[in-house]
Amino acid sequence: MEAISSALSALSIQTEKVVKHAAANSPESWRSAVSEVASSLGLASQNYTKTVVFKPKTAKSATPTPVVLIAKDDSEYNTGAVAKHIGQKEMRLAAPEVLKEFLNATKDDVSALSITKDNAASLIAVLDASLATSTDHFAVHAASSEQTLFMTGAEIAKYLQSTGVKLEVVDFAKLKAEAATPVAKASAPPSSSASAPASTQGPTANKAKAAEAAKIPDAEQIGITVRKAGDFPEWYTQVLRKGDMLDYYDVSGCYILKPWSYFVWQSIQNFFDAEIKKIGVENCYFPMFVSADVLEREKDHIEGFAPEVAWVTKAGSSDLERPVAIRPTSETVMYPYYAKWIQSHRDLPLKLNQWNSVVRWEFKHPQPFLRTREFLWQEGHTAHISLEEADKEVMHILDLYRQVYEKLLAVPVVPGVKSEKEKFAGGYYTTTVEGFVPTTGRGIQGGTSHCLGQNFSKMFDITVEDPKAPEELRGKPEGKLHVWQNSWGLSTRTIGVMVMVHGDDNGLVMPPRVAQVQVVIIPCGIGVKTSAQEKEAIMDACDRTAKELQAAGIRAKADLRDNYSPGFKFNDWELRGVPVRLEIGPKDLEKKSVVAVRRDNKAKTSLSAEGLSSSIATLLDQIHDDMFAKADAEYRSRRKVCEQWDDFTRILNDKCHVVIPWCEVEACEDEIKKRSARQAVAGEAEDERAPSMGAKSLCIPFDQAQFGDITGKKCPQCAKDAKRWTMFGRSY
Amino acid sequence: MEAISSALSALSIQTEKVVKHAAANSPESWRSAVSEVASSLGLASQNYTKTVVFKPKTAKSATPTPVVLIAKDDSEYNTGAVAKHIGQKEMRLAAPEVLKEFLNATKDDVSALSITKDNAASLIAVLDASLATSTDHFAVHAASSEQTLFMTGAEIAKYLQSTGVKLEVVDFAKLKAEAATPVAKASAPPSSSASAPASTQGPTANKAKAAEAAKIPDAEQIGITVRKAGDFPEWYTQVLRKGDMLDYYDVSGCYILKPWSYFVWQSIQNFFDAEIKKIGVENCYFPMFVSADVLEREKDHIEGFAPEVAWVTKAGSSDLERPVAIRPTSETVMYPYYAKWIQSHRDLPLKLNQWNSVVRWEFKHPQPFLRTREFLWQEGHTAHISLEEADKEVMHILDLYRQVYEKLLAVPVVPGVKSEKEKFAGGYYTTTVEGFVPTTGRGIQGGTSHCLGQNFSKMFDITVEDPKAPEELRGKPEGKLHVWQNSWGLSTRTIGVMVMVHGDDNGLVMPPRVAQVQVVIIPCGIGVKTSAQEKEAIMDACDRTAKELQAAGIRAKADLRDNYSPGFKFNDWELRGVPVRLEIGPKDLEKKSVVAVRRDNKAKTSLSAEGLSSSIATLLDQIHDDMFAKADAEYRSRRKVCEQWDDFTRILNDKCHVVIPWCEVEACEDEIKKRSARQAVAGEAEDERAPSMGAKSLCIPFDQAQFGDITGKKCPQCAKDAKRWTMFGRSY
């Protein structure tokens, strides 16, 4: 390690960031060990390298020159293509002895840093171009399976050059794509049981085994390599990156929203913005910065946010006299101005909304869309003369949120009210639309519409002369009325929920109404025997069809790339979840028809070219309805009524939500959480993919009737009289 | 001062922020003295208090109890109404002797702090409610006209309470509104000559005199109180605040965009977003944070931004291991990912845009919309295979920017290319649309579309295999092509330019296509003799007309508030610049017509109620065209061709742009700036409203023909051969 340190510092590569952790004996255990330590240090921990050593075929008399291949841990390569590219033959994985002899390393600690000035002459290093040029930080073994340091890809390249090793920078993705022949479809085998078998093996071995089981046999490496039901976190990451929704970013907890996902957000904006304008909401923009004074005005409210507030303390090289915070939400930012702007009951209602980003510098493990340090949302803040008027708006907005999920994203949600414990800090009551991720059985809060009551208006002194006050109270404090306020927000979390609910082992499945491309048109049946004229006719037909659909308002695209096979294109667009694929070949031209393949259920039909835009429009609506119906049926079947405590944790462990006749006592809620957590821990099969967390109340659904008459029912946990049916579950 | 300090610190009111400055002998000189000092300290300096002392009518034998009225300096009050409200009679301004005797103060240093425990018993304090509840910091005289400290409104209230003075908190605005009778229109007198007369008086006296001259006699205080041509900075501030475009914010350099201005921005977004989608640009969102490494990659480029970069160094109470910057612009944020995403010429063109905010922590005096620490914009970043393709896009985008100004905002601009000196740092060439503010004669850069050439692609290694490279160079460095890049941005500065160009002495004049309310309908002719039935008929007609116009897609609003007179409403909507006012009274009902009054030129016509929406739509287009034509004629008349150096500075001082046949030599540009500045300083009539800055090149207009044949012309500054006609001027 000392030798490495000095070598690195000679290259001005910082090495402070060496972390020590539990010994790793597999890529998975390494990731898990590092991420535990790294997140507590606030380090980016998503990026790992892998180092694989090969021994190429060599004449028997000659000493072999091992090839050390270094790449991002999720890079895929075609060994044959790499060997060919660097002029080597039949590269085979090197035996442990070779690692020891040439690199003084084992498979668990080998890394770019195993190559030194001393051994460089007897090795060839192959570095993936996408790593070599990356400015992201990557975890690298630091000469031991218990130590890791973080270097950018460019620093790794610099280090390797400094050793004098023969270094080949190779674009793995490109080599691989060039090597790809028309791609055979990965047939998804029935998903394995999600709960790992009880076993006497240690958790690491268990995890490695589960990871192995999660792999999709024969899956083309360009596609998703793990099953959704097998390794959900890994599946989610792959589906987002390979489906082109986002890219990782070199500031931890922040992600790049690529056009494919931003389009979804803009679709939501278009719908919601038009709807709120109908009820008189106006858009505005408040600054992202908040002074400490203002931020900290409402103590209860800010308490929850304070540990996550990001502070700007410097501008250029000067320290600011008074640091400013970046808004984590805007209640305290906006309400001092509401106090100023609202001078009379005639200024009411005041209904403002903004489309902005907020920052919550969380230290928990970030998750794209679900938990990110900066996220996009809208926040509405309104003030009303009466509770009645405020109530009405709360419900109207909540219904718009329901529509965003159900009508745009085809994701079912349960609208309801939060328990006292779960409501917005400082508010009066909170309504919510609750979603469900079937794979994990966890609930997810989809969007919340809060009635703040008069709490903030009292704090910020937002008052008007009560127009109903008797004459003698006019102008006196008793004649004042504190306004009734609401706030409501919906964020890019919507996109994460949509992906988790609909995606499958082949990638994204986009709901048609928010898909940037709804229909992709692919020329087929062009072979070596096809005449130039015939080929042109097919290409033209694809292009024409795209234009015809576009003219009818359908987002269609013809994929006329001629360096890829139809099979490659099928996979590519499946990965990105395009709802409908149209295939046009010589026979389709003859028959004046096209073949349509649905992404959601793979169903294939032949459609007449005549009136195609109208049949496609119908098909897209049908796909939306079917996707919603499927997800809705799933969610319904996973909401189980439970009236006996003995059933509670079992239902939970079956990855279901539990609906109980509940007493609505806060202490009982705490008890439910504790007891459901405890019993789960006692079980055998828990690992981080089926968390042992206790259940909390998700919401008290507005539709109580579906669960039957509650009269006379007792709370299963405490046996007190039940008030309302309440949905409990594990959640994100 | 010591006594005050200890009194304040006993109340835990911080007093570190005492600033010393030149003695002030008027509100204006105080503001100017404080703002000079405050801005260098990074303090907010927009907010000032005023303190006015009255002596109420008292029985001769009794000792008078002076009333000390404390308010924001721009608050307006009705003395009679205040007196009545606090139960006093005939309050008259107190004589200097009274101030001395009761408060030990003069008019130049009297403030809330003049009230102390010792004199409190013999005084009454009246505090405006909007100040008492404000969390903004306000400048307050600190027992001397040479010292100022900053307290929040709430702290002022707290201090006053602590003295034991009899304290009345009164809502001035409300009292005033209640006291308001139908408001007489302020008749705008012909504007006074803009250049102040030469004089032997000091600059402060000059300024005070100019301020006095700028006042609009008899202007209702609710309206704009200064002339646009007289005190432009003050006019601009008032028009934005009273026109409801924005509000000041408690973080200096940041402003709240209220719905009235945000609507303009959203209109621009709608137009521009649809247009760029037509040419294949996709929207995305990159995080607002940038790591230091990435930010500083392109040295030339970042050099200009570095001193203004805001740094987040803390989250909650922990210091970040590595501070992150907030993006000042996104070139270096995005291009590392472009290098990753662009792997083949088939990935080109890549055309991304984002709608976001950026932060440039400038220390110069902030100006709403024009220079703010956070601002909204769009930034497009594209990569192309060839310069030709990049060129084409640069020009297309620039033309969209021209359309935003001319077709939406009715603001004329001159499209052209920047000189080498003025182009974007690190770019290849910069095109611009240049606007003009007639009142100051200064140019303003409206939006820029840059071709970055290959500079950034070389820096960030964004390359593809050149599809035109000969076979033998494939895979070799010589076969690589660095992509050609563009970036282009348009910000909320657009709104500031629009206000400056069109606004008049009565307030905003909104161009119809971006006005949130295009038509306001006001019931008229309702008096004490009007029957309830008649009144209802008028109200109904107004409401019905609004609905009819709305149904035709016109943004119409009926102002049916019955606590305000028509005159009050006329002024109110004029202030906000609504393009058309419709008046409906009993006679109009009879005649089945309405009276339409244009905001831009005050023209009044009677329109038939029949087919109103179509005649209004025509009228709105006419208003747009007339506003543009007027502004365009003004701008054209202020672009003067100049071929003799002797005329150059004179033209400039006449508040015009100067178009010269220019040599395009950078040293000559420097010389022009120096010489035009020097001569201006030598002149007499300069103050900060007609700045003595030198002229820089604004652009080389694309339309060269309008200025005639340049063949054989010489540069008037250096006598070298002229290349192109170039527009010079003072600018924002």
Tab-separated table of C-alpha atoms in Angstrom, chain B residues 5-121:
chain	number	residue	atom	x	y	z
B	5	SER	CA	-26.408	48.991	21.035
B	6	SER	CA	-26.897	47.819	24.557
B	7	ALA	CA	-30.669	48.212	24.314
B	8	LEU	CA	-30.698	46.155	21.133
B	9	SER	CA	-28.374	43.491	22.402
B	10	ALA	CA	-30.566	43.107	25.491
B	11	LEU	CA	-33.279	42.141	23.003
B	12	SER	CA	-30.878	39.827	21.168
B	13	ILE	CA	-31.040	42.002	18.109
B	14	GLN	CA	-27.727	41.836	16.289
B	15	THR	CA	-26.061	45.153	15.715
B	16	GLU	CA	-22.847	44.153	13.993
B	17	LYS	CA	-24.229	45.494	10.813
B	18	VAL	CA	-23.731	49.178	11.512
B	19	VAL	CA	-22.310	50.921	8.485
B	20	LYS	CA	-20.726	54.349	8.338
B	21	HIS	CA	-21.194	56.468	5.281
B	22	ALA	CA	-21.274	59.989	3.935
B	23	ALA	CA	-23.697	62.267	5.796
B	24	ALA	CA	-27.160	62.156	4.286
B	25	ASN	CA	-29.363	65.204	4.003
B	26	SER	CA	-32.271	63.654	2.087
B	27	PRO	CA	-33.812	60.222	1.645
B	28	GLU	CA	-32.170	60.018	-1.774
B	29	SER	CA	-28.709	60.862	-0.576
B	30	TRP	CA	-29.116	58.418	2.285
B	31	ARG	CA	-30.063	55.604	-0.069
B	32	SER	CA	-27.207	56.385	-2.326
B	33	ALA	CA	-24.677	56.639	0.520
B	34	VAL	CA	-25.844	53.430	2.147
B	35	SER	CA	-26.125	51.412	-1.008
B	36	GLU	CA	-22.583	52.276	-1.935
B	37	VAL	CA	-21.262	50.970	1.339
B	38	ALA	CA	-23.719	48.140	1.723
B	39	SER	CA	-23.116	46.540	-1.623
B	40	SER	CA	-19.413	46.346	-0.935
B	41	LEU	CA	-20.276	44.523	2.294
B	42	GLY	CA	-22.620	42.170	0.475
B	43	LEU	CA	-25.593	43.487	2.453
B	44	ALA	CA	-29.086	43.771	1.148
B	45	SER	CA	-29.605	47.428	0.541
B	46	GLN	CA	-32.935	47.711	-1.220
B	47	ASN	CA	-34.979	48.274	1.904
B	48	TYR	CA	-35.162	51.529	3.757
B	49	THR	CA	-37.373	52.941	6.449
B	50	LYS	CA	-38.734	56.425	6.742
B	51	THR	CA	-39.637	58.194	9.939
B	52	VAL	CA	-41.931	61.192	9.895
B	53	VAL	CA	-42.875	63.169	12.993
B	54	PHE	CA	-46.209	64.925	13.375
B	55	LYS	CA	-47.610	67.290	15.939
B	56	PRO	CA	-51.335	66.767	16.407
B	57	LYS	CA	-53.644	69.617	17.265
B	58	THR	CA	-53.572	70.087	21.025
B	59	ALA	CA	-55.285	72.441	23.424
B	60	LYS	CA	-53.022	75.489	23.831
B	61	SER	CA	-52.399	74.925	27.493
B	62	ALA	CA	-51.467	71.254	27.032
B	63	THR	CA	-48.052	69.840	26.103
B	64	PRO	CA	-48.266	68.238	22.680
B	65	THR	CA	-47.545	64.531	22.236
B	66	PRO	CA	-45.733	64.120	18.936
B	67	VAL	CA	-46.667	61.165	16.722
B	68	VAL	CA	-43.716	59.317	15.206
B	69	LEU	CA	-44.749	57.478	12.102
B	70	ILE	CA	-42.418	54.683	10.987
B	71	ALA	CA	-42.814	52.823	7.694
B	72	LYS	CA	-41.046	51.351	4.720
B	73	ASP	CA	-39.746	54.211	2.633
B	74	ASP	CA	-42.067	53.361	-0.230
B	75	SER	CA	-45.170	52.997	1.932
B	76	GLU	CA	-47.915	55.419	1.269
B	77	TYR	CA	-50.283	56.670	3.907
B	78	ASN	CA	-53.172	59.002	4.221
B	79	THR	CA	-52.337	61.313	7.106
B	80	GLY	CA	-55.975	62.098	7.812
B	81	ALA	CA	-56.925	58.442	7.904
B	82	VAL	CA	-54.026	57.603	10.224
B	83	ALA	CA	-54.904	60.471	12.550
B	84	LYS	CA	-58.513	59.382	12.671
B	85	HIS	CA	-57.546	55.777	13.253
B	86	ILE	CA	-55.368	56.573	16.268
B	87	GLY	CA	-57.811	59.152	17.597
B	88	GLN	CA	-55.763	62.281	16.908
B	89	LYS	CA	-56.746	65.508	15.247
B	90	GLU	CA	-55.109	67.459	12.438
B	91	MET	CA	-51.645	66.021	12.464
B	92	ARG	CA	-49.156	68.456	10.963
B	93	LEU	CA	-45.495	67.839	10.159
B	94	ALA	CA	-43.523	68.720	13.255
B	95	ALA	CA	-41.050	71.618	13.168
B	96	PRO	CA	-37.291	70.972	13.600
B	97	GLU	CA	-37.523	72.316	17.158
B	98	VAL	CA	-40.045	69.633	18.055
B	99	LEU	CA	-37.775	66.904	16.718
B	100	LYS	CA	-34.911	68.321	18.697
B	101	GLU	CA	-36.869	68.762	21.892
B	102	PHE	CA	-38.725	65.471	21.992
B	103	LEU	CA	-36.407	63.138	20.104
B	104	ASN	CA	-33.032	64.840	20.128
B	105	ALA	CA	-33.005	64.304	16.376
B	106	THR	CA	-33.112	66.066	13.022
B	107	LYS	CA	-35.087	65.099	9.919
B	108	ASP	CA	-31.923	63.512	8.526
B	109	ASP	CA	-31.250	61.138	11.371
B	110	VAL	CA	-34.612	60.578	13.031
B	111	SER	CA	-35.576	56.918	13.145
B	112	ALA	CA	-37.287	54.331	15.313
B	113	LEU	CA	-34.118	54.335	17.356
B	114	SER	CA	-34.664	57.985	18.291
B	115	ILE	CA	-37.368	56.697	20.607
B	116	THR	CA	-35.797	55.562	23.852
B	117	LYS	CA	-36.939	54.615	27.338
B	118	ASP	CA	-36.237	58.186	28.386
B	119	ASN	CA	-38.461	59.976	25.890
B	120	ALA	CA	-41.013	57.213	25.247
B	121	ALA	CA	-43.613	58.482	27.681
